[in-house]
Short mmCIF file of C-alpha atoms in Angstrom, two decimals:
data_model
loop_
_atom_site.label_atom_id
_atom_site.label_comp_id
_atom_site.label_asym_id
_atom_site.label_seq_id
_atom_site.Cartn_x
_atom_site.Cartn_y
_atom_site.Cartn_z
CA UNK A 1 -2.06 -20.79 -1.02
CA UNK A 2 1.05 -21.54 1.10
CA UNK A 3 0.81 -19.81 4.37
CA UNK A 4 3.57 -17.56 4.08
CA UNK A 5 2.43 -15.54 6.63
CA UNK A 6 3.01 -18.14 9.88
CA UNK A 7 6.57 -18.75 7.03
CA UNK A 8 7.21 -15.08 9.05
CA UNK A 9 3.98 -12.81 9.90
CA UNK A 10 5.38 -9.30 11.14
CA UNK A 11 3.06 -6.48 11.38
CA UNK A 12 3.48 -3.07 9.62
CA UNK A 13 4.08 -0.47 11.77
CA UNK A 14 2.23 2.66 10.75
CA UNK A 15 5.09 4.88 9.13
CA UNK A 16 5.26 8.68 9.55
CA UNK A 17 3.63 11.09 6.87
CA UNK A 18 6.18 13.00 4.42
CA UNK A 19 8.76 9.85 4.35
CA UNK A 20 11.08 10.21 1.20
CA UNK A 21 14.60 11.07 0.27
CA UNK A 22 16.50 13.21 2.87
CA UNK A 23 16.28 16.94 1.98
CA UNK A 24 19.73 18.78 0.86
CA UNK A 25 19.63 22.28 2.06
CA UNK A 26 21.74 25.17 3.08
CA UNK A 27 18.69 26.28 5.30
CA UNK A 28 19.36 25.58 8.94
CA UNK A 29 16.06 24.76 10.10
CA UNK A 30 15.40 22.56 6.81
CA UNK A 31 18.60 20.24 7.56
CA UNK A 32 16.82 20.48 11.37
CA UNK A 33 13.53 19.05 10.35
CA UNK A 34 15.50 16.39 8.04
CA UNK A 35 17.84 15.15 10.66
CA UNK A 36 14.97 15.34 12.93
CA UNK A 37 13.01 12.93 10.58
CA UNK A 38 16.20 10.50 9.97
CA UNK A 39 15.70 10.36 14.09
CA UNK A 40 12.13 8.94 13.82
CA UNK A 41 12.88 6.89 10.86
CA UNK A 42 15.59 5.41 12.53
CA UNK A 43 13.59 4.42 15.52
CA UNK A 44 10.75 3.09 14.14
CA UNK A 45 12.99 0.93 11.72
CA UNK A 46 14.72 0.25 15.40
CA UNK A 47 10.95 -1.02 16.86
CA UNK A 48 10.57 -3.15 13.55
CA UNK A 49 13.94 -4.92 13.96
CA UNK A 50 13.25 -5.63 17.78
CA UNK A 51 9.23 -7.08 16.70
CA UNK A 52 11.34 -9.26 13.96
CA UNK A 53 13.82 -10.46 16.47
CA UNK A 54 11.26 -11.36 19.03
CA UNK A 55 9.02 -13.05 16.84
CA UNK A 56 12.15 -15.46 15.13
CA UNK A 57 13.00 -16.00 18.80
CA UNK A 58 10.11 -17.03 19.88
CA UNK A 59 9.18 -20.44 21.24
CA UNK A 60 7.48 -21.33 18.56
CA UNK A 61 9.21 -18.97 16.03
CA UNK A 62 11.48 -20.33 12.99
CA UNK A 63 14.61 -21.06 14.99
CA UNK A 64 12.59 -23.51 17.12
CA UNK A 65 12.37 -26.30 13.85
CA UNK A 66 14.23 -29.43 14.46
CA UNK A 67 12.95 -31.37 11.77
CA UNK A 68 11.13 -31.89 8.60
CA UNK A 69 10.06 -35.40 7.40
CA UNK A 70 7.41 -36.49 3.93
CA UNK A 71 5.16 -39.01 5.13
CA UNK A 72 5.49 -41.23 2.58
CA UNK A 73 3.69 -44.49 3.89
CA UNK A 74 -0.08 -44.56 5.45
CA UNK A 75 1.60 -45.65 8.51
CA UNK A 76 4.49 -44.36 10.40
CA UNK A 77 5.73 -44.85 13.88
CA UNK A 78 6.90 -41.43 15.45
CA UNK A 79 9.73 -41.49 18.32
CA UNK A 80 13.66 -40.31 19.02
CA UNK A 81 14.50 -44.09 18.54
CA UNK A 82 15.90 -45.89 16.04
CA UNK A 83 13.23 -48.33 15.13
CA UNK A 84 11.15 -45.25 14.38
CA UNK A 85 9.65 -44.32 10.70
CA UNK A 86 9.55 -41.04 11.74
CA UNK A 87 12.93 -40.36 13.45
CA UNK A 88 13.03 -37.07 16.15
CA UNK A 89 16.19 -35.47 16.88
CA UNK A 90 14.68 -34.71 20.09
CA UNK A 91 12.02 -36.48 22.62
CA UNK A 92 10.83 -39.38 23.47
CA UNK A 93 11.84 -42.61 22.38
CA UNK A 94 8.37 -44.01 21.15
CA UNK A 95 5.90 -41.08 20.95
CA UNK A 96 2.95 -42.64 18.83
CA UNK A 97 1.46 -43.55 15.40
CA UNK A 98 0.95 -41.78 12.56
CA UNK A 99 -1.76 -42.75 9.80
CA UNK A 100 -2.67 -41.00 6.90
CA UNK A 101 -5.84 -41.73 4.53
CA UNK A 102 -6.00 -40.00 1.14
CA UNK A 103 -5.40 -36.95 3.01
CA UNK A 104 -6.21 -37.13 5.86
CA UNK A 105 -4.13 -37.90 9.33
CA UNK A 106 -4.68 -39.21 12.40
CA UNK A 107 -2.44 -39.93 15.52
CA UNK A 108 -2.41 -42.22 18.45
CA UNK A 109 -0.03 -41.57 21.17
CA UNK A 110 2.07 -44.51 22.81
CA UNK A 111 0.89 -45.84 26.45
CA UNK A 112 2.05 -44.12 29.32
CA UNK A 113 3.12 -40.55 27.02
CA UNK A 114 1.77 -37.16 27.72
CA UNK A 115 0.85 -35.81 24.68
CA UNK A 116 -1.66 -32.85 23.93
CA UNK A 117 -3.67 -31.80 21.02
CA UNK A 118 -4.39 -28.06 20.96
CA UNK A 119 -3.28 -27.81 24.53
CA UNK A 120 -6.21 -30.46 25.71
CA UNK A 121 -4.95 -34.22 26.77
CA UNK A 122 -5.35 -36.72 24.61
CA UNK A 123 -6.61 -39.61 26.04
CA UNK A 124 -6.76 -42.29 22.25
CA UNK A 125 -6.57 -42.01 18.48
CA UNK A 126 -7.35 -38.33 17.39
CA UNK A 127 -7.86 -36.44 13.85
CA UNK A 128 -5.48 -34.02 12.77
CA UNK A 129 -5.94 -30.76 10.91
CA UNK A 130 -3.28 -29.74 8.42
CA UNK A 131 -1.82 -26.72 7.83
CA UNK A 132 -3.89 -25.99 4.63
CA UNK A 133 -6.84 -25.87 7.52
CA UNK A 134 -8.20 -22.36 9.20
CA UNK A 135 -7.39 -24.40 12.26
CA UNK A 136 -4.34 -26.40 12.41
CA UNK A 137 -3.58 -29.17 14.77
CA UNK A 138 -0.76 -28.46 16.66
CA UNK A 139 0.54 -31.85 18.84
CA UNK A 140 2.53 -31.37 21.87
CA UNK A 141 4.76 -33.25 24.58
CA UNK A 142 7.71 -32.99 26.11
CA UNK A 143 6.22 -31.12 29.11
CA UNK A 144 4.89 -28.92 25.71
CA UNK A 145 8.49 -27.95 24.64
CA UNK A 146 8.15 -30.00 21.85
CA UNK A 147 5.18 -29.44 18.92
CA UNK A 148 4.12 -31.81 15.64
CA UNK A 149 1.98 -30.17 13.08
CA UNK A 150 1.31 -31.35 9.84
CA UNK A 151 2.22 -29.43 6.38
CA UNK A 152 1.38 -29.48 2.83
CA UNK A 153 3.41 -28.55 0.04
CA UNK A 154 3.43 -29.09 -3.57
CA UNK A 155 1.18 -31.76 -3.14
CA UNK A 156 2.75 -33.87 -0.12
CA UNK A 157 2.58 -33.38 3.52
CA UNK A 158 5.45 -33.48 5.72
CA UNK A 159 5.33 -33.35 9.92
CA UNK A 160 7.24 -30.58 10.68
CA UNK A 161 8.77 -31.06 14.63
CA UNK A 162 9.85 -28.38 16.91
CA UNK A 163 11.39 -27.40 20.38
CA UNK A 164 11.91 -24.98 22.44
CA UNK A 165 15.63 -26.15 23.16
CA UNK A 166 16.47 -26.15 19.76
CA UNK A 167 20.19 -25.96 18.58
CA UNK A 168 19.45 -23.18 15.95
CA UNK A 169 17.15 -20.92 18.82
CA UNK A 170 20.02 -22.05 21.43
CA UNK A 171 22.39 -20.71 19.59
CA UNK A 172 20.95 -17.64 17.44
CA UNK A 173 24.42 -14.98 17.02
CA UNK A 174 21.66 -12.13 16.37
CA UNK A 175 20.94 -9.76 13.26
CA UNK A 176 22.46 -7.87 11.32
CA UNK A 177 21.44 -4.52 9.16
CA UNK A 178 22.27 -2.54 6.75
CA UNK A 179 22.42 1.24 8.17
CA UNK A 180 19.35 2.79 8.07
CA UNK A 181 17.95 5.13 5.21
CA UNK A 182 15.35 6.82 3.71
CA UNK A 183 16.72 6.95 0.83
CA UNK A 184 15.60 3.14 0.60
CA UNK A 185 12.08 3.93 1.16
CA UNK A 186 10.98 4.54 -1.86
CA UNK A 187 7.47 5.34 -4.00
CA UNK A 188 5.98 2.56 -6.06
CA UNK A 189 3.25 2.20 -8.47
CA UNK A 190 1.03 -0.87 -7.96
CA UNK A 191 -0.33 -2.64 -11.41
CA UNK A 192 -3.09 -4.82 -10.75
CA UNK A 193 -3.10 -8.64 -12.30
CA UNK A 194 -6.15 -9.83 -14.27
CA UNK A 195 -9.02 -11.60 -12.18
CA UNK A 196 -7.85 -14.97 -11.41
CA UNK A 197 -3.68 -14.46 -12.34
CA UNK A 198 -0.90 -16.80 -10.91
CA UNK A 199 2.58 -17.04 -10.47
CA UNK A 200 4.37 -20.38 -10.70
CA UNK A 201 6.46 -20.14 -7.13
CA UNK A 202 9.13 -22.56 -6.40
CA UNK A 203 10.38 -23.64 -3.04
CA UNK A 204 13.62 -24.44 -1.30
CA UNK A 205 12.83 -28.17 -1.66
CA UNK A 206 12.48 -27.67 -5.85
CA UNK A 207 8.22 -27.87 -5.61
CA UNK A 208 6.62 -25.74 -8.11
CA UNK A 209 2.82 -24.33 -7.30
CA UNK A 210 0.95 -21.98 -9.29
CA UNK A 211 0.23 -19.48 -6.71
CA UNK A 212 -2.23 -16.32 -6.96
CA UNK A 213 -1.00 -12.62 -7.36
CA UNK A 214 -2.72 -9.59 -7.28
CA UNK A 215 -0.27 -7.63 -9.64
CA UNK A 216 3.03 -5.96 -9.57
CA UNK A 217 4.87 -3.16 -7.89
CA UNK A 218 6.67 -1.18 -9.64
CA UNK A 219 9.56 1.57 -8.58
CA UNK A 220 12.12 4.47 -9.97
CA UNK A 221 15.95 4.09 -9.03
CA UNK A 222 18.78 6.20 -10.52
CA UNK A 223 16.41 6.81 -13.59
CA UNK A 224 15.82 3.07 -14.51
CA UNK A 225 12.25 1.10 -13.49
CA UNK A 226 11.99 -2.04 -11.71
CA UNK A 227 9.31 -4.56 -11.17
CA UNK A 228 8.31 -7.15 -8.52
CA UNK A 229 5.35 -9.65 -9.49
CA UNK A 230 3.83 -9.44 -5.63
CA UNK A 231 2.11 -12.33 -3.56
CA UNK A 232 -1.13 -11.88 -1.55
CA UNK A 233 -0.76 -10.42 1.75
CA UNK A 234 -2.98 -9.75 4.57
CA UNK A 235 -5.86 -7.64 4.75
CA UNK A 236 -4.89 -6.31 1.42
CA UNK A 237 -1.34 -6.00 1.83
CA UNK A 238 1.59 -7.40 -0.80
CA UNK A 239 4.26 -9.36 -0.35
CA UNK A 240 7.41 -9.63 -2.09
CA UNK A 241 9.72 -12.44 -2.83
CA UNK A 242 13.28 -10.67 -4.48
CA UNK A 243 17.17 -11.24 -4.91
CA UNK A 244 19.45 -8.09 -6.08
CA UNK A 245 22.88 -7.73 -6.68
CA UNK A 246 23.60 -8.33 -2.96
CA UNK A 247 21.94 -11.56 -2.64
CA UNK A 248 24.69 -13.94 -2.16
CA UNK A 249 27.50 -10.76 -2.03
CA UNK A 250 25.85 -9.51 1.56
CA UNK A 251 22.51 -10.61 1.89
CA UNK A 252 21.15 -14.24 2.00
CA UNK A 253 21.81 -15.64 -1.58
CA UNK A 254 18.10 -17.31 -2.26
CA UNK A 255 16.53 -13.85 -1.50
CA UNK A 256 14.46 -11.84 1.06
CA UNK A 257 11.33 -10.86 1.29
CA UNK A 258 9.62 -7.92 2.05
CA UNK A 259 5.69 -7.05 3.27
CA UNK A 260 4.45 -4.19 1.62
CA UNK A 261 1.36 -1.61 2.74
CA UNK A 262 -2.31 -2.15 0.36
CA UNK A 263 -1.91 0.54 -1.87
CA UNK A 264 -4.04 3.56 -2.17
CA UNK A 265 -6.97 4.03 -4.16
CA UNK A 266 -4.81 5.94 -6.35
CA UNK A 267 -2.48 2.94 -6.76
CA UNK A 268 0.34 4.00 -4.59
CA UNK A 269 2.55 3.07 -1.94
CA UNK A 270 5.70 3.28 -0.43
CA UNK A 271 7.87 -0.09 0.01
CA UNK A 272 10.53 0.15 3.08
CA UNK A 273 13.43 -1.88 1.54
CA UNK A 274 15.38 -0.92 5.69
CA UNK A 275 12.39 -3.55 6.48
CA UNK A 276 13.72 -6.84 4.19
CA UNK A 277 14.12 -9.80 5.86
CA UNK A 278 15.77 -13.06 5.75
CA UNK A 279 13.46 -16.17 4.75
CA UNK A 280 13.17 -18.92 7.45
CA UNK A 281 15.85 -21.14 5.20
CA UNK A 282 18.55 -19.00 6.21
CA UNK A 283 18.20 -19.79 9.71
CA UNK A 284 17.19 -23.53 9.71
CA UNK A 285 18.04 -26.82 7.14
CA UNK A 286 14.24 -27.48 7.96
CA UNK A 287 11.78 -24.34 6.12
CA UNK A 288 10.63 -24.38 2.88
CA UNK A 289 10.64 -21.07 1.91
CA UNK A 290 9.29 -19.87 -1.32
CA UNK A 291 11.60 -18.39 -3.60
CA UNK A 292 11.74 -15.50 -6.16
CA UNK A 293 10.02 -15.70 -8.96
CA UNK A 294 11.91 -15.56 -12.31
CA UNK A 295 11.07 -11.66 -12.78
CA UNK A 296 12.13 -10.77 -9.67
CA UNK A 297 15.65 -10.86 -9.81
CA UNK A 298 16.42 -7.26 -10.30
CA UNK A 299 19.78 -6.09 -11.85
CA UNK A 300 20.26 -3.71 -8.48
CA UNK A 301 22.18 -3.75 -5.74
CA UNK A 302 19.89 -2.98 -2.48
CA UNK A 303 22.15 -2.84 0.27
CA UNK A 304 19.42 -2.50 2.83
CA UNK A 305 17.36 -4.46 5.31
CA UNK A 306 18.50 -7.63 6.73
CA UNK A 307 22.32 -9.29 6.06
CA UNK A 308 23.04 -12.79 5.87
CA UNK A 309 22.56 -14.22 8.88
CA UNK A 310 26.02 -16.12 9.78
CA UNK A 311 25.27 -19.07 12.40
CA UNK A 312 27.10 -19.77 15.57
CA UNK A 313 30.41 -22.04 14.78
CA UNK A 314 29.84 -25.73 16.38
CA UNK A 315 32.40 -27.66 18.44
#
C-alpha cells in the first residue's frame, strides 16, 4: 500500500463529547453552553492546526523535498555536479554510486565523503531498504542536513532527496483556514467493503495502483447524501482522498484529504471537515500524492479546513 501516512501522518486529537451543529435558542444559558462549546471547538481545531504546521515544518517534513528522480539504469552516479546520473540541487559534488538489482539497491559513497546510513557511518558499499520496507533506509550527509531514501511507486522506484535548507521550508508564507465551525463536523455512516475490495488510486505523476479500502463513509448535508470510498488508516482509522466545489475556487484544485476516527461498533463516526488538509503536492513540485478517486468528487462546496496554500513570490 503506498505509505500515505509518512505522505502526512497527523494524529487525531480526542474531540469533546456532544460535538454537532450549534444550538439556536432564546434560552440564555443554552446560547451560554453553545458559545462555550464553539470556545473549545475552536481551540482544539487551534492545537490541530499548530501539530499540522509543525509537522510540514519539520526538518524532515514535506517542505524539506528538493528532488525526485526514477532510477532508470542499474547504475547511477549521485552528486550536485554535472557529470552526475543522478543530479542534486543541493550537496556535494560527487556523493556516491547507486546500483540497483531487480529490486534491490545498494550504495557506495565517494572517498573522502561523510555519509551515514540510519545515523551510523558508513565506512563501504551498503544495502538499502526501500520505502515499501517496515524499516526504511534513510542516507544522510551534508553534516545530516541532507537525506536520500528510496521510494516505490506504481511499480518504479525513485530516490527522493531532501534538506533542511530547502527553498520551499525556507520560504513557507504559512496556512491558511477556513473559519472554524461545527457546523462542518458532521455525523457519518460507515459501509464496510467486501473482504479483499480495492480502489484503483492515481497519483500526481499519472501511476495507477489498485489500492485496498475498507468501505465508504457516508454523510447528510442540506437533505442530500454524499459518499467517500475511504483508504486504510491507522489503527483502524479512515482516510479520505476528496475535491468539492472549492477545490480549485479556494482550496487546492487536486483535492485534500482528511483522517477520519475508526468508527463505532455501531458504524458511526463523526468526520471534522475544519481538519482537511492540503496534500504534500501543493507545497512541493517533488510529492506524489494520491489523488481522489473518481467517486469522490462530490457536487458540494466545503468551505472548510485548509486553503490553497499560495507560495512565497521569487526574485
Amino acid at each position: 500500500m503506498l505509505r500515505w501516512r509518512h505522505c502526512c501522518t497527523i494524529g487525531l486529537l480526542v474531540l469533546f463529547a456532544g460535538c454537532g451543529e450549534t444550538v439556536e435558542s432564546e434560552d440564555p444559558a443554552a446560547r451560554a453552553d453553545a458559545a462555550r462549546l464553539d470556545v473549545m471547538f475552536s481551540a482544539q481545531t487551534r492545537v490541530w492546526q499548530d501539530t499540522r504546521r509543525a509537522e510540514l515544518v519539520a526538518p524532515d517534513g514535506w517542505l524539506s523535498l528538493i528532488g525526485l528522480h526514477r532510477i532508470e539504469l542499474k547504475s547511477h552516479f549521485i552528486g550536485s555536479g554535472q557529470t552526475a546520473g543522478i543530479r542534486l540541487s543541493m550537496g556535494p559534488e560527487k556523493l556516491g554510486l547507486l546500483q540497483s538489482d531487480n529490486g534491490a539497491y545498494a550504495f557506495t559513497p565517494e572517498r573522502g565523503v561523510a555519509v551515514t546510513l540510519d545515523g551510523a557511518p558508513v565506512r563501504g558499499r551498503v544495502l538499502l531498504q526501500t520505502d515499501t520496507s517496515a524499516s526504511p533506509s534513510v542516507l544522510g550527509f551534508d553534516d545530516g542536513k541532507d537525506t536520500l531514501t528510496i521510494i516505490e511507486r506504481g511499480g518504479s522506484a525513485f530516490v527522493r532527496a531532501r534538506h533542511e535548507e530547502a527553498p520551499t521550508r525556507r520560504r513557507f508564507t504559512g496556512l491558511e483556514y477556513w473559519s472554524t465551525t461545527r457546523d462542518w463536523q458532521v455525523d457519518a455512516e460507515f459501509v464496510p467493503a467486501a473482504s479483499g475490495a480495492t480502489l484503483p488510486i492515481a497519483n500526481i505523476l499519472g501511476m495507477v495502483e489498485d489500492t485496498p479500502t475498507p468501505g465508504s463513509v457516508a454523510f447528510e448535508r442540506d437533505g442530500k447524501r454524499y459518499t467517500l470510498q475511504a483508504l486504510e488508516g491507522g489503527d483502524g482509522s479512515l482516510f479520505l482522498i476528496f475535491a468539492d466545489r472549492t477545490s480549485g475556487h479556494g482550496s487546492y484544485s487536486a483535492g485534500r484529504y482528511l483522517d477520519a476516527p475508526a468508527p463505532g461498533a455501531d458504524g458511526r463516526l463523526q468526520i471534522d471537515f475544519n481538519r482537511a488538509y492540503n496534500p504534500p503536492c501543493a507545497f512541493t513540485a517533488f510529492a506524489t500524492c494520491p489523488l481522489p478517486p473518481e467517486g469522490n468528487r462530490l457536487d458540494l462546496a466545503i468551505p472548510a479546513g485548509e486553503k490553497t496554500y499560495i507560495p512565497a513570490t521569487t526574485v
